[in-house]
Short mmCIF file of C-alpha atoms and ligand atoms in Angstrom, two decimals:
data_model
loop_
_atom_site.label_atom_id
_atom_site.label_comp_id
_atom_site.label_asym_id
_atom_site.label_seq_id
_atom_site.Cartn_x
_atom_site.Cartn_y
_atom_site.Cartn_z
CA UNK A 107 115.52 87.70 96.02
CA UNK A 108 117.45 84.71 93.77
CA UNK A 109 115.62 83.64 90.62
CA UNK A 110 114.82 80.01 91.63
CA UNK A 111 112.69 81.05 94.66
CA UNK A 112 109.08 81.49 94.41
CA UNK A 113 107.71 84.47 93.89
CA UNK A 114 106.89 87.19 96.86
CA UNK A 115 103.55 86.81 97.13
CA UNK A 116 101.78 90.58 98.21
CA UNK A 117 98.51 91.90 98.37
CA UNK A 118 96.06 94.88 99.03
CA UNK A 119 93.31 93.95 101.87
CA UNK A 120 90.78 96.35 102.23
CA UNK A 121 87.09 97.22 101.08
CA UNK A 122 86.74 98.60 99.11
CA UNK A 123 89.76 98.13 96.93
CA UNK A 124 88.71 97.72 92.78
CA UNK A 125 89.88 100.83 92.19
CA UNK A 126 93.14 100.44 93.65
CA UNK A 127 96.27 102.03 91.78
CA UNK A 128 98.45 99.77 94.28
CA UNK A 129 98.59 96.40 92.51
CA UNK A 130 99.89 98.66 88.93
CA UNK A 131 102.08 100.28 91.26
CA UNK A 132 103.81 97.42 92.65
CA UNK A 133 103.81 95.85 89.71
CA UNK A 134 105.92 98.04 87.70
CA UNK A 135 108.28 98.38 91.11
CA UNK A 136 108.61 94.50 90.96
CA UNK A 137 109.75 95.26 86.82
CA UNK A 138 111.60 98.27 87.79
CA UNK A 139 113.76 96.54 90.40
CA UNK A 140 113.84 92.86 88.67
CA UNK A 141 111.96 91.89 92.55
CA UNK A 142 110.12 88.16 91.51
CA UNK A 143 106.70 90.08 93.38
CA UNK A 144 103.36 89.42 92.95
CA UNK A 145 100.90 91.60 94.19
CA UNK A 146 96.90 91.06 94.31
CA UNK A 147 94.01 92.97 95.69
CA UNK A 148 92.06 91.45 98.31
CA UNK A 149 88.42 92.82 99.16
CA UNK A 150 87.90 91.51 102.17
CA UNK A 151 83.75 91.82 104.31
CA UNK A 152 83.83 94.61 106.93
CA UNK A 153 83.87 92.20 110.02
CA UNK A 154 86.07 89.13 108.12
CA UNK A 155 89.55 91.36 108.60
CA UNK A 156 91.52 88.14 110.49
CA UNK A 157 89.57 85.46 108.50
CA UNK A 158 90.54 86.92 105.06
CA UNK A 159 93.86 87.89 106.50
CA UNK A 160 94.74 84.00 107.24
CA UNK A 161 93.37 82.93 103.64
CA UNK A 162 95.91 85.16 102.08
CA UNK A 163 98.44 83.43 104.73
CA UNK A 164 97.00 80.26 104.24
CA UNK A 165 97.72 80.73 100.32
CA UNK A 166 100.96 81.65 101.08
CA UNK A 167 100.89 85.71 101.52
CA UNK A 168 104.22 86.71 103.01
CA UNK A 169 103.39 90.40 103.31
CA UNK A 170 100.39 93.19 102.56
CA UNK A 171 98.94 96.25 102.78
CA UNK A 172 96.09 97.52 104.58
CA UNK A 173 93.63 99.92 104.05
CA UNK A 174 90.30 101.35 104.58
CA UNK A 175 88.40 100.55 107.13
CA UNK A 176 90.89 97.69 108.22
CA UNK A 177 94.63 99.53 109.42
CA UNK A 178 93.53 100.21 113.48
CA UNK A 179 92.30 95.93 113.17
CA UNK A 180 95.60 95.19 111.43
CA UNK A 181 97.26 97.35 114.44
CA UNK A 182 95.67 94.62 116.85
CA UNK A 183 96.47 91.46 114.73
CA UNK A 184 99.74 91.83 114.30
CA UNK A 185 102.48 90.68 117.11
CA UNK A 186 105.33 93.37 116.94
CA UNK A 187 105.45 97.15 115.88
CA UNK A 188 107.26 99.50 114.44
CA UNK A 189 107.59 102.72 116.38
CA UNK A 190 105.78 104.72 113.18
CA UNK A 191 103.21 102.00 113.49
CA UNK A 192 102.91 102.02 117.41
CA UNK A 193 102.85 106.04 116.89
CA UNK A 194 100.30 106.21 114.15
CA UNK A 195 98.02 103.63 116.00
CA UNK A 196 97.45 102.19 112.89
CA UNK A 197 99.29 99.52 110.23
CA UNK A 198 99.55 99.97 106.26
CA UNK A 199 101.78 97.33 105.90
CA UNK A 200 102.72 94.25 107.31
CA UNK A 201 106.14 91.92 107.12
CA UNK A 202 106.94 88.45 107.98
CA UNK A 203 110.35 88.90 110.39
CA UNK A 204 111.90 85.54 111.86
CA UNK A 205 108.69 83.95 112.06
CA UNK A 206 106.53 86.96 113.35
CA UNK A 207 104.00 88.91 111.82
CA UNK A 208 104.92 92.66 111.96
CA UNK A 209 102.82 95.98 111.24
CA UNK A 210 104.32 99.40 109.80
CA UNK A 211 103.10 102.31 109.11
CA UNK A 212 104.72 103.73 105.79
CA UNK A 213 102.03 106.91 105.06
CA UNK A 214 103.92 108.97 107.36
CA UNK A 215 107.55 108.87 105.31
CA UNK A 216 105.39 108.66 102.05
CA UNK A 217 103.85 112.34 102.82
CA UNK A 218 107.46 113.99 103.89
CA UNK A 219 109.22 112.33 101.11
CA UNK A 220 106.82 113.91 98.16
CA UNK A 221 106.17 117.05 99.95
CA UNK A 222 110.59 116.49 99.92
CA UNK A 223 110.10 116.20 95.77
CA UNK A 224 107.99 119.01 95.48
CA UNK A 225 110.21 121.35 96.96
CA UNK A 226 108.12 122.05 99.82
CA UNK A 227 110.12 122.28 103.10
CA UNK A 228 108.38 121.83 106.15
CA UNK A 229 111.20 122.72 108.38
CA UNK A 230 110.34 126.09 110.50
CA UNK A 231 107.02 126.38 108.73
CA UNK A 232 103.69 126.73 110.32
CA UNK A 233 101.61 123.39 109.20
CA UNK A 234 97.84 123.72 109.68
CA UNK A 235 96.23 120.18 109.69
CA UNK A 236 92.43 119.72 108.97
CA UNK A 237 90.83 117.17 109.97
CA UNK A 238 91.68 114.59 113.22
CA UNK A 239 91.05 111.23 112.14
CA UNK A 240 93.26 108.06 111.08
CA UNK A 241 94.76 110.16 108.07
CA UNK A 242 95.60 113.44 110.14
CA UNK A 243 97.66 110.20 112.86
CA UNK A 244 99.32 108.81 110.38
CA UNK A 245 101.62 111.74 109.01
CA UNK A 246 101.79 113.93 112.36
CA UNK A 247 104.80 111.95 113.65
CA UNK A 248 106.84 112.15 110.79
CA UNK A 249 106.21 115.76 110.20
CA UNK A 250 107.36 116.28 113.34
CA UNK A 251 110.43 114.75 112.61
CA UNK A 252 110.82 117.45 109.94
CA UNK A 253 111.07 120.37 112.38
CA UNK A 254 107.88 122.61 111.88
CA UNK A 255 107.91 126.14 113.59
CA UNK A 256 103.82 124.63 114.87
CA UNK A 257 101.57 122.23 114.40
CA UNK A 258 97.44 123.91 113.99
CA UNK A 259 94.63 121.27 114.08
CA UNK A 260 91.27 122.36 113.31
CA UNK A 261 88.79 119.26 113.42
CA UNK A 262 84.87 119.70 113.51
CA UNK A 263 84.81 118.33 116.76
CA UNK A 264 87.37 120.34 118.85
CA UNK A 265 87.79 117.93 121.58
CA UNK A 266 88.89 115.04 118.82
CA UNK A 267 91.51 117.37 117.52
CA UNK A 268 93.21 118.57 120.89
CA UNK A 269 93.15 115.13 121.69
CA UNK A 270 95.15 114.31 119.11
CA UNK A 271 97.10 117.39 119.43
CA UNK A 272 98.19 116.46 123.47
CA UNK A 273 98.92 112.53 122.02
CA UNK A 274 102.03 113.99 119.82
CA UNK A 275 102.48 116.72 122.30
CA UNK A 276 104.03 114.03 124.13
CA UNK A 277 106.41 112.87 121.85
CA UNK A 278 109.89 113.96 122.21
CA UNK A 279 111.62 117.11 120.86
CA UNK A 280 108.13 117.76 119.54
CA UNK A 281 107.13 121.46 118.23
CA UNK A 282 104.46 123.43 119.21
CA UNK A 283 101.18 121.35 118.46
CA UNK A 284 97.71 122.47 119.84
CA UNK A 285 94.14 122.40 118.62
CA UNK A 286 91.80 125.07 117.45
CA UNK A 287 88.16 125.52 116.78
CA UNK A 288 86.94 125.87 113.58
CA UNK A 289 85.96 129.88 113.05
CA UNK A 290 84.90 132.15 110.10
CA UNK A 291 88.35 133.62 110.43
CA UNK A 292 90.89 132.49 108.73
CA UNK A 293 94.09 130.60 109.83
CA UNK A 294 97.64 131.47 109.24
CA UNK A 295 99.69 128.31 108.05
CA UNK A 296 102.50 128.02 105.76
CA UNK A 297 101.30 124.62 104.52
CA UNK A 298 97.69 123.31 104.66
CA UNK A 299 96.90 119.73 104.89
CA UNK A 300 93.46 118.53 104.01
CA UNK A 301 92.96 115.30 106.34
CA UNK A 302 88.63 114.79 106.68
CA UNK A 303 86.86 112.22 104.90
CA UNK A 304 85.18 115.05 103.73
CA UNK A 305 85.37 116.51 99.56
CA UNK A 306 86.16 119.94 101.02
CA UNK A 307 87.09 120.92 104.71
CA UNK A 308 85.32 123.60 106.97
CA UNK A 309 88.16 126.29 106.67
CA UNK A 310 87.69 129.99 105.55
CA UNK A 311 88.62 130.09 101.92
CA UNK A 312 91.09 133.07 103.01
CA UNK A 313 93.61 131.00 104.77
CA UNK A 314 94.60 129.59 101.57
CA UNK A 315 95.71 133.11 100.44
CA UNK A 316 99.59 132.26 99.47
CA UNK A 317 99.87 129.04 101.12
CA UNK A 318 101.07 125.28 99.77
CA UNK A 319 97.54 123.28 99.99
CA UNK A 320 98.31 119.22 99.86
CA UNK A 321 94.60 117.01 100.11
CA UNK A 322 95.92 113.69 101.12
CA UNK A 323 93.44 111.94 99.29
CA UNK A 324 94.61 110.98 96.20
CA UNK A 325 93.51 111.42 92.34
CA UNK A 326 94.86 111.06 88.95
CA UNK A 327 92.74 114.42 88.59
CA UNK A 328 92.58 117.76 90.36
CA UNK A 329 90.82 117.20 93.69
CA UNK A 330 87.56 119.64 94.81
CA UNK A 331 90.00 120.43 97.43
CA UNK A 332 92.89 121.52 95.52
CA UNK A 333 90.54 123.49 92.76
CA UNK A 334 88.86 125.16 96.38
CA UNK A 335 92.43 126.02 97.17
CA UNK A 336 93.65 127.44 94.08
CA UNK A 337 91.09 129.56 93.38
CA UNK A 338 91.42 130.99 96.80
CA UNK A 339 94.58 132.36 96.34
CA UNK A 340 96.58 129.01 97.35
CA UNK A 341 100.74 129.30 96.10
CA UNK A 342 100.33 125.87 94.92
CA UNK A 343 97.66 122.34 95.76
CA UNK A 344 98.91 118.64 95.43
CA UNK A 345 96.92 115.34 95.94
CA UNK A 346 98.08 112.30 98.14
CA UNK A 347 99.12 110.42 94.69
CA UNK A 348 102.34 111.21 95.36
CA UNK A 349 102.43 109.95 98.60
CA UNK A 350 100.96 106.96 97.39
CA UNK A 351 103.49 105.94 95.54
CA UNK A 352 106.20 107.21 98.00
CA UNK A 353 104.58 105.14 100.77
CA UNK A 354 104.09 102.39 98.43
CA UNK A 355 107.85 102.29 97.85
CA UNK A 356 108.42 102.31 101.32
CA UNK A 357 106.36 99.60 101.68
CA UNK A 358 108.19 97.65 98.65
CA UNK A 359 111.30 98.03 99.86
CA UNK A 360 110.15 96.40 103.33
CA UNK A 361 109.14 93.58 101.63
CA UNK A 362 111.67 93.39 99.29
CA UNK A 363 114.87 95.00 100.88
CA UNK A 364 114.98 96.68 97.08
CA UNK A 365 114.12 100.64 96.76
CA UNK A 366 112.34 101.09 94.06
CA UNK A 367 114.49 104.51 92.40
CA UNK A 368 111.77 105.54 89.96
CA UNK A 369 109.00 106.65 92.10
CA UNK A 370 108.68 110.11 90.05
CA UNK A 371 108.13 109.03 86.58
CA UNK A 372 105.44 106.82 87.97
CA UNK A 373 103.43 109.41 89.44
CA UNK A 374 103.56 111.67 86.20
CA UNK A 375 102.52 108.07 84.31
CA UNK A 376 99.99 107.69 86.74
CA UNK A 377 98.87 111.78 86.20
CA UNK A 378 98.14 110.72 82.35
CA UNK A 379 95.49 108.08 83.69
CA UNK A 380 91.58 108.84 83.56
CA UNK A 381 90.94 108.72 87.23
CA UNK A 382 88.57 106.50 89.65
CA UNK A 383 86.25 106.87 91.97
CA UNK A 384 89.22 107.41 95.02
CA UNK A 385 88.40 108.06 98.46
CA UNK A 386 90.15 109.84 101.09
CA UNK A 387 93.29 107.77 101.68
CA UNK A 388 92.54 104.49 100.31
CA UNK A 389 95.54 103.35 99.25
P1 ATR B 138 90.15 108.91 108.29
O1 ATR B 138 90.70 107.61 108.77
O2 ATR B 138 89.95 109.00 106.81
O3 ATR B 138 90.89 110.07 108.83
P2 ATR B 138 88.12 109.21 110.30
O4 ATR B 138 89.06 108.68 111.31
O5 ATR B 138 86.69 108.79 110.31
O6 ATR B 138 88.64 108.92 108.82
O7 ATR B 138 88.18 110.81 110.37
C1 ATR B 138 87.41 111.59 109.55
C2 ATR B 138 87.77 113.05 109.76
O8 ATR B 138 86.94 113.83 108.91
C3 ATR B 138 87.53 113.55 111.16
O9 ATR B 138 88.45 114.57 111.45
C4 ATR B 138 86.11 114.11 111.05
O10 ATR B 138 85.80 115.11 111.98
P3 ATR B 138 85.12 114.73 113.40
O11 ATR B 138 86.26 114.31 114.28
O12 ATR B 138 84.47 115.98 113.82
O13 ATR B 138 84.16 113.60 113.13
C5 ATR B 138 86.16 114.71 109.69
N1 ATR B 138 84.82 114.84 109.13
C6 ATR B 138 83.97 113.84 108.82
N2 ATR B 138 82.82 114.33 108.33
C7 ATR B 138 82.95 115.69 108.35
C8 ATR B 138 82.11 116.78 107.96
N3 ATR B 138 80.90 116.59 107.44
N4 ATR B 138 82.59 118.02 108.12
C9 ATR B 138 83.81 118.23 108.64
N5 ATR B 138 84.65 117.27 109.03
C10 ATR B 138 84.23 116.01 108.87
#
């Protein structure tokens, strides 16, 4: 963006949101990249979602992200999608295009890319998913762009999770993907994803026996989930942070048309950081 214009105007709408990492995030991406970016956090009452939206608009927003309990009502508001939005059922992050308002979905790419850092390779590999809500939506399509042998999901309520699992079944070029019921015995996966709003997941501790474990909430701190998983035997546990940040470039670069290139030496600043009360997903 040239100097003389104003300034990008962003923001976080959600509630709750104080605890955000996002606005620090974007922040040092706007430094990093030179972007003139501002970026505020919005907490916005549970059934206010459009009104609070058109304030921000009204002030001159030009772009945002969405997040807990608002992304299926930002899904609705907007006018066009992108196909990882219309996918996902759901919007993180919406753009002003030639005078419309469109909704993305950048969680998806955020997961691959970090679990893409890490090492860990999802192609050919056996993903168990747990958990069938918003969080497990948003990253099935784009790890099954990544070529799993199968995806496993094991939700509380079986029906939820082989709903979900004939949704993607659908999609094309798609792997094996099918739902199972939660049992005492344990399931074989090559990679574990924790998606429940839940601290720890109904799984038997055994299936984490030499697997990668990844709790997509995130933490500046070891998650319950990821100390449940290590000391059952799991190869290795992340937390969502890094997909944070990987899905808050994404988002960034939306905006901005500017990728920020530092995404990994702001995670490990952000691992140095005493860490907030973060739930499941809220970015
Ligand atoms: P999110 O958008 O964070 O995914 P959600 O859509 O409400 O939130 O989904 C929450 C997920 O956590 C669901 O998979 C839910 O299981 P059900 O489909 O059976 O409701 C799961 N979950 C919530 N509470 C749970 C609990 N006490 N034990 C196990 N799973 C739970």
């Amino acid at each position: 963006m040239p100097k003389n214009l104003s300034p990008c105007r962003l923001a976080l709408i959600g509630n709750p949101v104080a605890h955000s990492l996002s606005p620090l995030i974007h922040r040092e991406f706007a430094r990093q990249t030179g972007q003139a970016v501002t970026y505020e956090v919005r907490c916005v009452p549970l059934k206010c979602f459009v009104e609070g939206v058109q304030a921000f608009v009204d002030e001159g927003g030009v772009g945002f992200n969405v997040t807990i309990p608002f992304k299926e009502e930002a899904y609705r508001w907007v006018t066009r999608l992108t196909e990882r939005a219309r996918i996902a059922q759901a919007v993180n992050t919406v753009f002003l295009k030639d005078g419309l308002w469109w909704g993305d979905n950048t969680d998806g790419v955020g997961f691959v890319r970090d679990l893409a850092y890490v090492g860990i390779s999802i192609c050919n590999q056996r993903v168990l998913i747990l958990g069938a809500g918003g969080a497990a939506r948003g990253i099935i399509s784009a790890l099954l762009l990544e070529n799993p042998k199968e995806i496993v999901i094991a939700n509380r309520t079986f029906e939820k999770g082989e709903a979900l699992a004939v949704y993607f079944q659908r999609m094309k070029g798609a792997c094996s993907i099918r739902a199972v019921a939660i049992s005492k015995n344990p399931l074989i996966a090559d990679l574990i994803i924790h998606a429940t709003s839940q601290e720890l997941p109904l799984l038997a501790p055994k299936s984490c026996r030499g697997t990668g474990c990844y709790d997509l909430a995130y933490s500046t701190q070891e998650t319950p989930f990821q100390k449940w998983a290590v000391q059952n035997g799991a190869a290795n546990a992340l937390n969502g942070l890094g997909m944070l940040v990987e899905q808050a470039a994404e988002s960034f670069f939306i905006w901005t048309g500017v990728r920020p290139k530092d995404t990994r030496s702001m995670i490990a600043r952000l691992l140095t950081m005493p860490s907030p009360q973060l739930k499941n997903n809220s970015m």
